[in-house]
mmCIF file of C-alpha atoms in Angstrom:
data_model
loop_
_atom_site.group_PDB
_atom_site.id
_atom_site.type_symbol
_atom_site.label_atom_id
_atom_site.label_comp_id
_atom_site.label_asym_id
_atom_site.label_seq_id
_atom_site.Cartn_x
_atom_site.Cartn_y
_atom_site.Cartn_z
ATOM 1 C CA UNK A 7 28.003 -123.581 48.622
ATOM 2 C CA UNK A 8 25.028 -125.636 46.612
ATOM 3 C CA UNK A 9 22.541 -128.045 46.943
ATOM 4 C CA UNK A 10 22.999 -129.641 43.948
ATOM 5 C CA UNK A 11 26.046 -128.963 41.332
ATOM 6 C CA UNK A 12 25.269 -130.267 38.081
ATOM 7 C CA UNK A 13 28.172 -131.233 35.692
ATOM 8 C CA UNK A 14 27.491 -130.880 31.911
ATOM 9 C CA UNK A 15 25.104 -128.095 30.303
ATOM 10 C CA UNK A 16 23.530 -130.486 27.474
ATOM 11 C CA UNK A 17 20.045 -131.566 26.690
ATOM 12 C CA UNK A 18 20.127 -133.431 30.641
ATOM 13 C CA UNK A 19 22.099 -131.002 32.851
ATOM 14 C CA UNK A 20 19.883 -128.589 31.255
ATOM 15 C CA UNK A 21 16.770 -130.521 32.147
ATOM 16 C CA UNK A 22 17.775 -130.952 35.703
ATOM 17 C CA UNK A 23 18.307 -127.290 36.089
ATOM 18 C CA UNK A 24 15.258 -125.920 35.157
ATOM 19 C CA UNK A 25 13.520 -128.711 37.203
ATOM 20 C CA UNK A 26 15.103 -128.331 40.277
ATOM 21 C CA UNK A 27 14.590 -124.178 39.687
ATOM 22 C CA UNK A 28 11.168 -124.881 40.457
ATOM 23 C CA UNK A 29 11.790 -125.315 43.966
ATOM 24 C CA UNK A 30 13.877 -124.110 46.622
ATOM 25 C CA UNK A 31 16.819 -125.670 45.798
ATOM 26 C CA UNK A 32 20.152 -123.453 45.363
ATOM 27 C CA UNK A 33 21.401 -125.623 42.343
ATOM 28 C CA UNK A 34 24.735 -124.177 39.744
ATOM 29 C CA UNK A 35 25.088 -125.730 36.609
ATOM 30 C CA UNK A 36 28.844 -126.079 35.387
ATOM 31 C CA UNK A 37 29.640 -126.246 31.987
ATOM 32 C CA UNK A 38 33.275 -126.754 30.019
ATOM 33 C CA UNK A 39 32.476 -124.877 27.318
ATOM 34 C CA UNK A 40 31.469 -121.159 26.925
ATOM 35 C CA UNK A 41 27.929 -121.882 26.643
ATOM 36 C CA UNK A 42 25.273 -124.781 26.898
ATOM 37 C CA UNK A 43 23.915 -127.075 24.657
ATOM 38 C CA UNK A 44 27.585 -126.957 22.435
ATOM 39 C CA UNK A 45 27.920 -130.528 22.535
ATOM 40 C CA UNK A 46 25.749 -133.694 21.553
ATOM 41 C CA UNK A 47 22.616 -131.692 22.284
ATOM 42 C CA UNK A 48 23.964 -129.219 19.220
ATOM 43 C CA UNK A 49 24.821 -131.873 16.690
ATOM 44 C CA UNK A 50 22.292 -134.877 16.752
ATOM 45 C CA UNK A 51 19.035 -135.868 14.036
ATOM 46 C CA UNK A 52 16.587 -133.691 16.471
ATOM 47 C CA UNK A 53 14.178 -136.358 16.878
ATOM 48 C CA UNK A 54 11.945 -136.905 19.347
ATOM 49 C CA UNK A 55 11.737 -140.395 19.767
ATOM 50 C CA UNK A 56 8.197 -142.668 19.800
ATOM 51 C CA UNK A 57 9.703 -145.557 22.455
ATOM 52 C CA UNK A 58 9.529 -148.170 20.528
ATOM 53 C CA UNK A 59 13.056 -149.178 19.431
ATOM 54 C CA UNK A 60 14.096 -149.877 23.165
ATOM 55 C CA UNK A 61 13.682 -152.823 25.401
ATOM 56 C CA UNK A 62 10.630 -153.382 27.616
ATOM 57 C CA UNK A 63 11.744 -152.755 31.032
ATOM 58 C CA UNK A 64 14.360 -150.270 30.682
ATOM 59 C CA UNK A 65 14.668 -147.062 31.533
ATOM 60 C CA UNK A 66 15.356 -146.068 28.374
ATOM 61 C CA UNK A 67 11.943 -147.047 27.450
ATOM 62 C CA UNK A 68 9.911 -145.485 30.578
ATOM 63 C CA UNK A 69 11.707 -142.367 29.968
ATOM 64 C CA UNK A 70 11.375 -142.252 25.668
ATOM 65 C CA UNK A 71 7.799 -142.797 25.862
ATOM 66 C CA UNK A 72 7.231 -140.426 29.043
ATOM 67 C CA UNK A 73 9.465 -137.813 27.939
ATOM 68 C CA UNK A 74 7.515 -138.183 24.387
ATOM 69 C CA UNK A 75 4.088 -137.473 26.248
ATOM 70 C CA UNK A 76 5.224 -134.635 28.586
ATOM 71 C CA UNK A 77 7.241 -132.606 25.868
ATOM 72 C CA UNK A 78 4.578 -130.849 23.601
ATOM 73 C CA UNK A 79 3.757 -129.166 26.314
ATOM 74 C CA UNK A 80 6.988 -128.007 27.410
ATOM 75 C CA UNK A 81 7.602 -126.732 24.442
ATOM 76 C CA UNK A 82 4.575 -124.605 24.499
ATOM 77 C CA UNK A 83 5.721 -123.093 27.766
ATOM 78 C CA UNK A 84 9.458 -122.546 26.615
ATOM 79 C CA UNK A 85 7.928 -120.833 23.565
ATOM 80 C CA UNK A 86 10.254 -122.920 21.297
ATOM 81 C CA UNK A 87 9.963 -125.130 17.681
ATOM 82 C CA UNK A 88 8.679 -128.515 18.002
ATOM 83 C CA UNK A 89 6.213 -130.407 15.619
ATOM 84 C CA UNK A 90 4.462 -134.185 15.689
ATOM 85 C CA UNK A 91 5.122 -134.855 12.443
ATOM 86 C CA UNK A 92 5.028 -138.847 12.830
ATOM 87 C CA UNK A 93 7.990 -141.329 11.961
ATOM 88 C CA UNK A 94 7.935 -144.672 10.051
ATOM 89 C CA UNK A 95 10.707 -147.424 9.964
ATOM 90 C CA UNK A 96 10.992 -149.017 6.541
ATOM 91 C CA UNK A 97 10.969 -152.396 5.779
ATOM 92 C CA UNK A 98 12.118 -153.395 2.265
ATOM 93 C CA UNK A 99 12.714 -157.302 2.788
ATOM 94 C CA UNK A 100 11.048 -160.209 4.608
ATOM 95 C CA UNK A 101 14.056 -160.191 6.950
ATOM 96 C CA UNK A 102 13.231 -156.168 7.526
ATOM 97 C CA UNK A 103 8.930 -157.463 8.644
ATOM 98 C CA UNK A 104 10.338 -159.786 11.682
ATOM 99 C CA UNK A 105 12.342 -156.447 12.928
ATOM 100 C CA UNK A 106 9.392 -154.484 12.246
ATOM 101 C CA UNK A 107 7.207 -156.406 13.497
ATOM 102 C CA UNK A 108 9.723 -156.831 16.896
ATOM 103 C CA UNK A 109 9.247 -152.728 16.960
ATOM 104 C CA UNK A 110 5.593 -153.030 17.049
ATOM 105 C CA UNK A 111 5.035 -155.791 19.666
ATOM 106 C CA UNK A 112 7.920 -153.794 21.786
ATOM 107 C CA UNK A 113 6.246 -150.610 21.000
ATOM 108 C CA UNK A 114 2.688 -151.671 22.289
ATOM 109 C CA UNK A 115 4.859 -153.478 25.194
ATOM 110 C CA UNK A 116 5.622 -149.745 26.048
ATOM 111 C CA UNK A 117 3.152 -147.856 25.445
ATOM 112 C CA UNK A 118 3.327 -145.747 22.578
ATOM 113 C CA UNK A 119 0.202 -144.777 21.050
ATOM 114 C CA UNK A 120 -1.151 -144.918 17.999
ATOM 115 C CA UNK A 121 1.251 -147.496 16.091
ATOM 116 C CA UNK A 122 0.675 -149.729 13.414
ATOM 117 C CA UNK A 123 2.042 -151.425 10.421
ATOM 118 C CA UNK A 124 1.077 -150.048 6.817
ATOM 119 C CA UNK A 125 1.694 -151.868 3.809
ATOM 120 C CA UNK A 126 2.842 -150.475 0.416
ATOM 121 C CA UNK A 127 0.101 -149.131 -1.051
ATOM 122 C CA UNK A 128 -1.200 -146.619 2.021
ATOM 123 C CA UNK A 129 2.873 -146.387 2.485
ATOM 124 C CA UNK A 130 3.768 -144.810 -0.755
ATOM 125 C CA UNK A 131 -0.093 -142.951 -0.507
ATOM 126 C CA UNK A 132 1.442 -141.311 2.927
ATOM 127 C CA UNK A 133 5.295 -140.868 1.398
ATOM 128 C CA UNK A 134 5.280 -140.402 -2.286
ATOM 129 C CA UNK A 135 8.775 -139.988 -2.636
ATOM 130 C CA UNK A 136 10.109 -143.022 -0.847
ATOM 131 C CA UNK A 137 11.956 -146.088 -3.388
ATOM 132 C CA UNK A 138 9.385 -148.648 -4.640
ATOM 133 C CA UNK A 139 11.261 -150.938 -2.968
ATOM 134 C CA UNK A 140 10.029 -149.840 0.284
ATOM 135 C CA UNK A 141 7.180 -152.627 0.989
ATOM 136 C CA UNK A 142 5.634 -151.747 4.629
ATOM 137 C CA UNK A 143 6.617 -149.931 7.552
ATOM 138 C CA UNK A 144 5.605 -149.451 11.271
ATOM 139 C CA UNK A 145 3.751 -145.975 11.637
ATOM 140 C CA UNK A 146 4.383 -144.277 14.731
ATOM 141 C CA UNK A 147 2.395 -140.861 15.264
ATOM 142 C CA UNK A 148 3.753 -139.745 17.911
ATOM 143 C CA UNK A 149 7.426 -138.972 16.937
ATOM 144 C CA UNK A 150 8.569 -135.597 16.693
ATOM 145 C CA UNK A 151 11.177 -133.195 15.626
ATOM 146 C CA UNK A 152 12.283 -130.538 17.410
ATOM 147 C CA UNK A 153 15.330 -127.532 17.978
ATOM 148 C CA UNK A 154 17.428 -129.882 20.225
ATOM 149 C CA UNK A 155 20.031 -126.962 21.172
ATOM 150 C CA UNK A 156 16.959 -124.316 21.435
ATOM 151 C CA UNK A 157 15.701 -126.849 24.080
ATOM 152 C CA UNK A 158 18.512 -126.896 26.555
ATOM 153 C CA UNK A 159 19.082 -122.944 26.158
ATOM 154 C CA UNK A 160 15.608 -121.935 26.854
ATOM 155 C CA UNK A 161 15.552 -124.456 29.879
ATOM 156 C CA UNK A 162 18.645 -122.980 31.587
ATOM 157 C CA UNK A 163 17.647 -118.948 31.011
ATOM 158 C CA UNK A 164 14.491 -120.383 32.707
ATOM 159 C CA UNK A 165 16.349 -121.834 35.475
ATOM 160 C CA UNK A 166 18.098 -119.004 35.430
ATOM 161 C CA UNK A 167 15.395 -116.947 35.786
ATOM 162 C CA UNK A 168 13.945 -118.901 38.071
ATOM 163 C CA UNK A 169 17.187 -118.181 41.158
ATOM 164 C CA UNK A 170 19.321 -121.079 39.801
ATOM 165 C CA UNK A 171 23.071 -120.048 38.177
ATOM 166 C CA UNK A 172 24.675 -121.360 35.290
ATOM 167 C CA UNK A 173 28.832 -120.938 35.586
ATOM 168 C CA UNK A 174 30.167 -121.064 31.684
ATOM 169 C CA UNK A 175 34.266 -122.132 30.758
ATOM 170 C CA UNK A 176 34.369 -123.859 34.389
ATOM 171 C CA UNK A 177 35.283 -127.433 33.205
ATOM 172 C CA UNK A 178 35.242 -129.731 36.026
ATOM 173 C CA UNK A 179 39.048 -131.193 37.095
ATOM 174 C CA UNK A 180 38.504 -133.265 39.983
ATOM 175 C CA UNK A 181 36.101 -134.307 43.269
ATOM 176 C CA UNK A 182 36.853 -134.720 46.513
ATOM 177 C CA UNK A 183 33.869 -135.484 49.051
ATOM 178 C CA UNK A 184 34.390 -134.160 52.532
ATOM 179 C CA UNK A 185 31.648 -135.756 54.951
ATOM 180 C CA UNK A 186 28.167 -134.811 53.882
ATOM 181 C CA UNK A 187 29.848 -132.382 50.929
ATOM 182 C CA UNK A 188 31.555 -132.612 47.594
ATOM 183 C CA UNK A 189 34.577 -129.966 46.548
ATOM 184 C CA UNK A 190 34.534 -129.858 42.898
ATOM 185 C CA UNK A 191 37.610 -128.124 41.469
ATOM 186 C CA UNK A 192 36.799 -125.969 38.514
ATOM 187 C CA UNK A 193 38.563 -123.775 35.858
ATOM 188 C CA UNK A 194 36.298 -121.122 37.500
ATOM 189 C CA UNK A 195 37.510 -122.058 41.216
ATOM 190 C CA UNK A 196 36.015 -123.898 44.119
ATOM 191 C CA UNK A 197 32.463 -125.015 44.354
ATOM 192 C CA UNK A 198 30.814 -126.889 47.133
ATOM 193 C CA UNK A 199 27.732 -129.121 46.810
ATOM 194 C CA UNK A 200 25.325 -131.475 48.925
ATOM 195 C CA UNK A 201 24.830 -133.335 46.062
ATOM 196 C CA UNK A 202 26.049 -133.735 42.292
ATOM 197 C CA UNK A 203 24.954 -134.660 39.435
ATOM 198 C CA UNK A 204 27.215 -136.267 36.482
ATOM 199 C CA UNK A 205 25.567 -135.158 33.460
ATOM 200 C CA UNK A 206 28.561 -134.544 31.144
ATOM 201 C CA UNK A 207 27.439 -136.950 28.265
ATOM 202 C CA UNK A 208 30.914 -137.909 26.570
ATOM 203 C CA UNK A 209 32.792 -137.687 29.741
ATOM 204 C CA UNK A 210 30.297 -139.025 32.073
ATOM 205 C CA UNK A 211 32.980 -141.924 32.606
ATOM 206 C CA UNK A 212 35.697 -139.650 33.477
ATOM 207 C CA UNK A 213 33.741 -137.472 35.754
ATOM 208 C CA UNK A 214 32.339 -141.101 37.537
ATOM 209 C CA UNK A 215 35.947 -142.094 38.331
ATOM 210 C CA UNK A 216 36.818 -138.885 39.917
ATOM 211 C CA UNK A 217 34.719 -140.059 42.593
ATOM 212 C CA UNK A 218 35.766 -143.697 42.179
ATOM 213 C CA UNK A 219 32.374 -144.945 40.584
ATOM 214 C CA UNK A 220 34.134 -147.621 37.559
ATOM 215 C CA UNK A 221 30.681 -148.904 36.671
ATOM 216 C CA UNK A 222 30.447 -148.099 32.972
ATOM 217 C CA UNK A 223 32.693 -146.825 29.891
ATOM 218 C CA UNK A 224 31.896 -144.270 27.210
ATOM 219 C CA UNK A 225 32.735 -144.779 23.351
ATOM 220 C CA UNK A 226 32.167 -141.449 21.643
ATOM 221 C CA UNK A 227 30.630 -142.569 18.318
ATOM 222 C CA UNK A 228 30.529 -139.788 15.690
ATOM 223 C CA UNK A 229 27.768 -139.526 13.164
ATOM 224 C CA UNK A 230 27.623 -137.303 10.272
ATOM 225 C CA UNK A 231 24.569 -135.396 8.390
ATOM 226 C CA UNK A 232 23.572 -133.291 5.387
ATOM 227 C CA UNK A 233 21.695 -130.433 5.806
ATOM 228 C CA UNK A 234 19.626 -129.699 2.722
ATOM 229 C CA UNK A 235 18.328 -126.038 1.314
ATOM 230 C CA UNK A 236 14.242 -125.649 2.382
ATOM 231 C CA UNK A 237 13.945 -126.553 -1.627
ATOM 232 C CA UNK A 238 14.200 -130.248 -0.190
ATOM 233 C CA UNK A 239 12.505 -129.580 3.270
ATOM 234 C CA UNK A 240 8.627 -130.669 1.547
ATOM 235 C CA UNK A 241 10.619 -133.742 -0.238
ATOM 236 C CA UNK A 242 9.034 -135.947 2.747
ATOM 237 C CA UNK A 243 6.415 -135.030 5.785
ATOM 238 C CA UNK A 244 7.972 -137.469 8.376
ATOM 239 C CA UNK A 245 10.365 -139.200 9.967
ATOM 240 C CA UNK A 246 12.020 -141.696 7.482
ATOM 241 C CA UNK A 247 14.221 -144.196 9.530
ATOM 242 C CA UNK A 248 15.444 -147.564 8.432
ATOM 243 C CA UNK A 249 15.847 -150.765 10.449
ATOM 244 C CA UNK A 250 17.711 -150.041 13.268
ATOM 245 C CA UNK A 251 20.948 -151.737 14.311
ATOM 246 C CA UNK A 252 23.004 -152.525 16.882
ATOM 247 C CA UNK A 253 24.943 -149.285 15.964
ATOM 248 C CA UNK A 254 21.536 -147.150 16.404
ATOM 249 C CA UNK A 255 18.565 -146.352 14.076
ATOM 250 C CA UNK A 256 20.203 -145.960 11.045
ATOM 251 C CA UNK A 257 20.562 -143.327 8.499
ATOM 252 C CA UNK A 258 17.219 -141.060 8.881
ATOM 253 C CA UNK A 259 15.685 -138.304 6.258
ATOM 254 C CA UNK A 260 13.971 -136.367 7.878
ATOM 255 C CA UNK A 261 11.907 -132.228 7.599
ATOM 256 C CA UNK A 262 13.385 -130.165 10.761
ATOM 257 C CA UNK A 263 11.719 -127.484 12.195
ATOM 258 C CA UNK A 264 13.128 -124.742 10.376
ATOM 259 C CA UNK A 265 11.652 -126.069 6.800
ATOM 260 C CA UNK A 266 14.816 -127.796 5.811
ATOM 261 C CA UNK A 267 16.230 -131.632 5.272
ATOM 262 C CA UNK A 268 18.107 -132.953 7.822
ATOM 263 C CA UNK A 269 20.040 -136.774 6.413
ATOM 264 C CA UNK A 270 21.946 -138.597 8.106
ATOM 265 C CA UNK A 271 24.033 -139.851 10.456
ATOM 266 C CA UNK A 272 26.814 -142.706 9.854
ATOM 267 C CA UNK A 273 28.485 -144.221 12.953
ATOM 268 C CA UNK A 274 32.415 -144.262 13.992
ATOM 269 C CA UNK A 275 33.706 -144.535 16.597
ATOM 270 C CA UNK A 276 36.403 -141.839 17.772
ATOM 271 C CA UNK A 277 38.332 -139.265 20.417
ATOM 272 C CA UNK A 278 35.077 -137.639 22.226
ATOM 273 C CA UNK A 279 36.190 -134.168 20.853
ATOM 274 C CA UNK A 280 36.350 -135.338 17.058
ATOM 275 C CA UNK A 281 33.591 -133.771 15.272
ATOM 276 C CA UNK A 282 34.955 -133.389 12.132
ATOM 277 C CA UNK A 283 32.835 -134.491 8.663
ATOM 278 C CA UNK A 284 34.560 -136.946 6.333
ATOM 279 C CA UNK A 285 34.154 -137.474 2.761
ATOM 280 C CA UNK A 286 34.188 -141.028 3.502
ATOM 281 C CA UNK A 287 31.271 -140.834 6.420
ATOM 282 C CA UNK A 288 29.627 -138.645 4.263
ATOM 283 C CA UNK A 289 29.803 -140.798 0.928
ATOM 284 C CA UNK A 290 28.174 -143.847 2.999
ATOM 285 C CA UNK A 291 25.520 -141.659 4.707
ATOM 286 C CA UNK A 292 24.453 -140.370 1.022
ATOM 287 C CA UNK A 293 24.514 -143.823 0.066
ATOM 288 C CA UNK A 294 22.444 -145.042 2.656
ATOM 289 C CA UNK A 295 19.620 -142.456 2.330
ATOM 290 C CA UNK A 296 18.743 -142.859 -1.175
ATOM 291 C CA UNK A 297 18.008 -146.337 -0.813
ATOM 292 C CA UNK A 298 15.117 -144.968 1.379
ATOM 293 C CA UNK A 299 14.223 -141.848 -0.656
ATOM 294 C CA UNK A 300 16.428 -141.750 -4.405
ATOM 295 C CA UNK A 301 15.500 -138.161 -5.351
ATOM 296 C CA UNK A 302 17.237 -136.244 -2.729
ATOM 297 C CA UNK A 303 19.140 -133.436 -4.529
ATOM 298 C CA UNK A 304 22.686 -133.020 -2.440
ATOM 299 C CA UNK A 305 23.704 -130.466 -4.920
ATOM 300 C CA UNK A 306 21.494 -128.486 -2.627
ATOM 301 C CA UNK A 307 23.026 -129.366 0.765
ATOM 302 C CA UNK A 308 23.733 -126.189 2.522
ATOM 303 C CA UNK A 309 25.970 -127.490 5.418
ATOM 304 C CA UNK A 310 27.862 -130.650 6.598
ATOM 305 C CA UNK A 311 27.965 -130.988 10.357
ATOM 306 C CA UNK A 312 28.789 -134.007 12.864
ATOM 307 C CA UNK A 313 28.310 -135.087 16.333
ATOM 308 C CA UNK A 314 29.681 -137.071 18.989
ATOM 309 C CA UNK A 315 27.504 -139.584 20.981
ATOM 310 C CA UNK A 316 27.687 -141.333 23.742
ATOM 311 C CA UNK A 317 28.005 -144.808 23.563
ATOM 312 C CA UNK A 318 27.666 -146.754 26.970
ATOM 313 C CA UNK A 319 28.710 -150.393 27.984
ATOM 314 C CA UNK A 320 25.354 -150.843 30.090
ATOM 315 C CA UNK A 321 22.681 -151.432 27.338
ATOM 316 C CA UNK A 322 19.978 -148.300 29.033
ATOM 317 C CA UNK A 323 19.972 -144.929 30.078
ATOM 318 C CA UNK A 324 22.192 -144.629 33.687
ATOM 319 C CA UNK A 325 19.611 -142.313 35.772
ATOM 320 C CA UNK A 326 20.669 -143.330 39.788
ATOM 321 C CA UNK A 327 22.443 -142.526 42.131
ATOM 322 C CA UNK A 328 26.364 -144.457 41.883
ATOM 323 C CA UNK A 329 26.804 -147.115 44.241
ATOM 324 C CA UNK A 330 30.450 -145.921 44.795
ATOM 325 C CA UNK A 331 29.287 -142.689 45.915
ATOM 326 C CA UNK A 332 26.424 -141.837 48.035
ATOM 327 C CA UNK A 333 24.823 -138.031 46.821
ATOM 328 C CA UNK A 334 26.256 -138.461 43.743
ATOM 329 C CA UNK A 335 23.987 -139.236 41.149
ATOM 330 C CA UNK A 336 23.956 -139.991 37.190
ATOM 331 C CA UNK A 337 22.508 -139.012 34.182
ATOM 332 C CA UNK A 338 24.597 -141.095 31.289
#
């Protein structure tokens, strides 16, 4: 018996872990894997983002810009790699200033610090290897990188530490709520909760409808990446996005914390456990980058990898409790 049962051990269920193990709340973590952080939280661009690409309003863009603020600091306790390297979006056409210019106003709308537009000359000055047809871009200081999977992993042996319990290979099969208490059956066995939380990124649709919440879907959407040999890692100092789209920010090239070049990713959609690289995904991802910097050297890519998002039908983060279910709360 629990307080709190949280379902899915990524970046989120991780989160909520270690938070609620600083109080005296009996909370499990259950994950379907054989450890944490093996999903999207493993296989993503590592960014931490500004808050500037989402909408005014949103949760999405309460929780980028305080999440941005609050996590130097955690990573400091947690003893793990982070650095606030700074990120600009390129703009290589008239069409590319009004989006820029959207990210700005939206950005300020927000409240992330520090942003402003620089023009070619202070651009190229700041980014020496981007294309000369990069004309401007919107400067955002405050964007990070970070070890994404390091992250979640130090948060739950925290947690752990801390009286809370993590229960590995105990995949989640179905809910039933009795009164004031939910059953969830595990491959691990029983386990009883007050409340639960549905943080199971990929499947936080199918977990919702075990307790009849319908309220959103989730398209897995697979994007693909180069990793580059630390003889590229110094090629560029930040963040190098592109205009986003409606399919998300684009393909990225970008330093990670361990010295190396991170580029990519495409975006497919696909089954939620399809992680496999394609030469096809790959091809367009190479494509895409050089247009923002033309001298990478992919002879010197040490590792192909891919990862499945989590695509929703509501346009924000879903942090609240479902409306189907009272105690049962999401984190989509």
């Amino acid at each position: 018996m629990f307080d709190v049962a949280i379902i899915g051990g990524g970046a989120c269920g991780c989160s909520m872990l270690y938070e609620l193990s600083r109080y005296k709340v009996n909370a499990v973590l259950l994950e379907k894997e054989n450890d944490v952080s093996v999903g999207t939280t493993k296989a993503n661009s590592a960014i931490v983002h500004a808050g500037y690409d989402p909408e005014p309003g949103t949760v999405m863009a309460r929780c980028n810009v305080e999440g941005n603020r609050i996590i130097e600091q955690l990573c400091k306790d947690l003893d793990i790699l982070y650095d606030k390297i700074g990120s600009l979006v390129l703009g290589f056409s008239e069409e590319d200033r009004k989006t820029v210019e959207k990210l700005y106003h939206r950005g300020i709308e927000n409240g992330v610090p520090g942003l402003r537009i620089v023009e070619k000359e202070e651009l190229h000055q700041m980014e020496p290897a981007l294309s000369d047809d990069a004309l401007f871009a919107l400067w955002a200081p405050s964007g990070a990188i970070i070890n994404p999977w390091e992250l979640a992993i130090a948060q739950a042996e925290a947690a752990v530490d801390g009286g809370a319990k993590v229960m590995l290979d105990a995949q989640v099969t179905d809910i039933k709520k009795n009164g004031d208490f939910f059953t969830l059956q595990t491959a691990q066995g029983e386990v009883q909760a007050r409340f639960v939380v549905n943080a199971a990124g990929v499947y936080t649709d199918q977990i919702a409808a075990m307790v009849g919440d319908h309220s959103f879907k989730i398209t897995p959407n697979r994007g693909e990446y180069f990793v580059l040999d630390t003889t590229q890692g110094k090629l560029v100092k930040h963040v190098i996005f592109q205009c986003p789209t409606k399919v998300g920010k684009g393909v990225l090239v970008s330093p990670t914390v361990h010295g190396n070049l991170i580029v990519g990713p495409n975006a497919e959609d696909v089954d939620a456990d399809d992680a496999d690289t394609t030469s096809g995904g790959l091809h367009a991802v190479r494509q895409a980058a050089v247009r923002s910097v033309p001298n990478i050297n992919f002879r010197d890519s040490i590792r192909n990898f891919a990862g499945v998002r989590a695509i929703s039908t509501q346009d924000d983060f879903i942090v609240e409790e479902s409306k189907a279910c009272k105690g049962f709360f999401h984190m989509a």
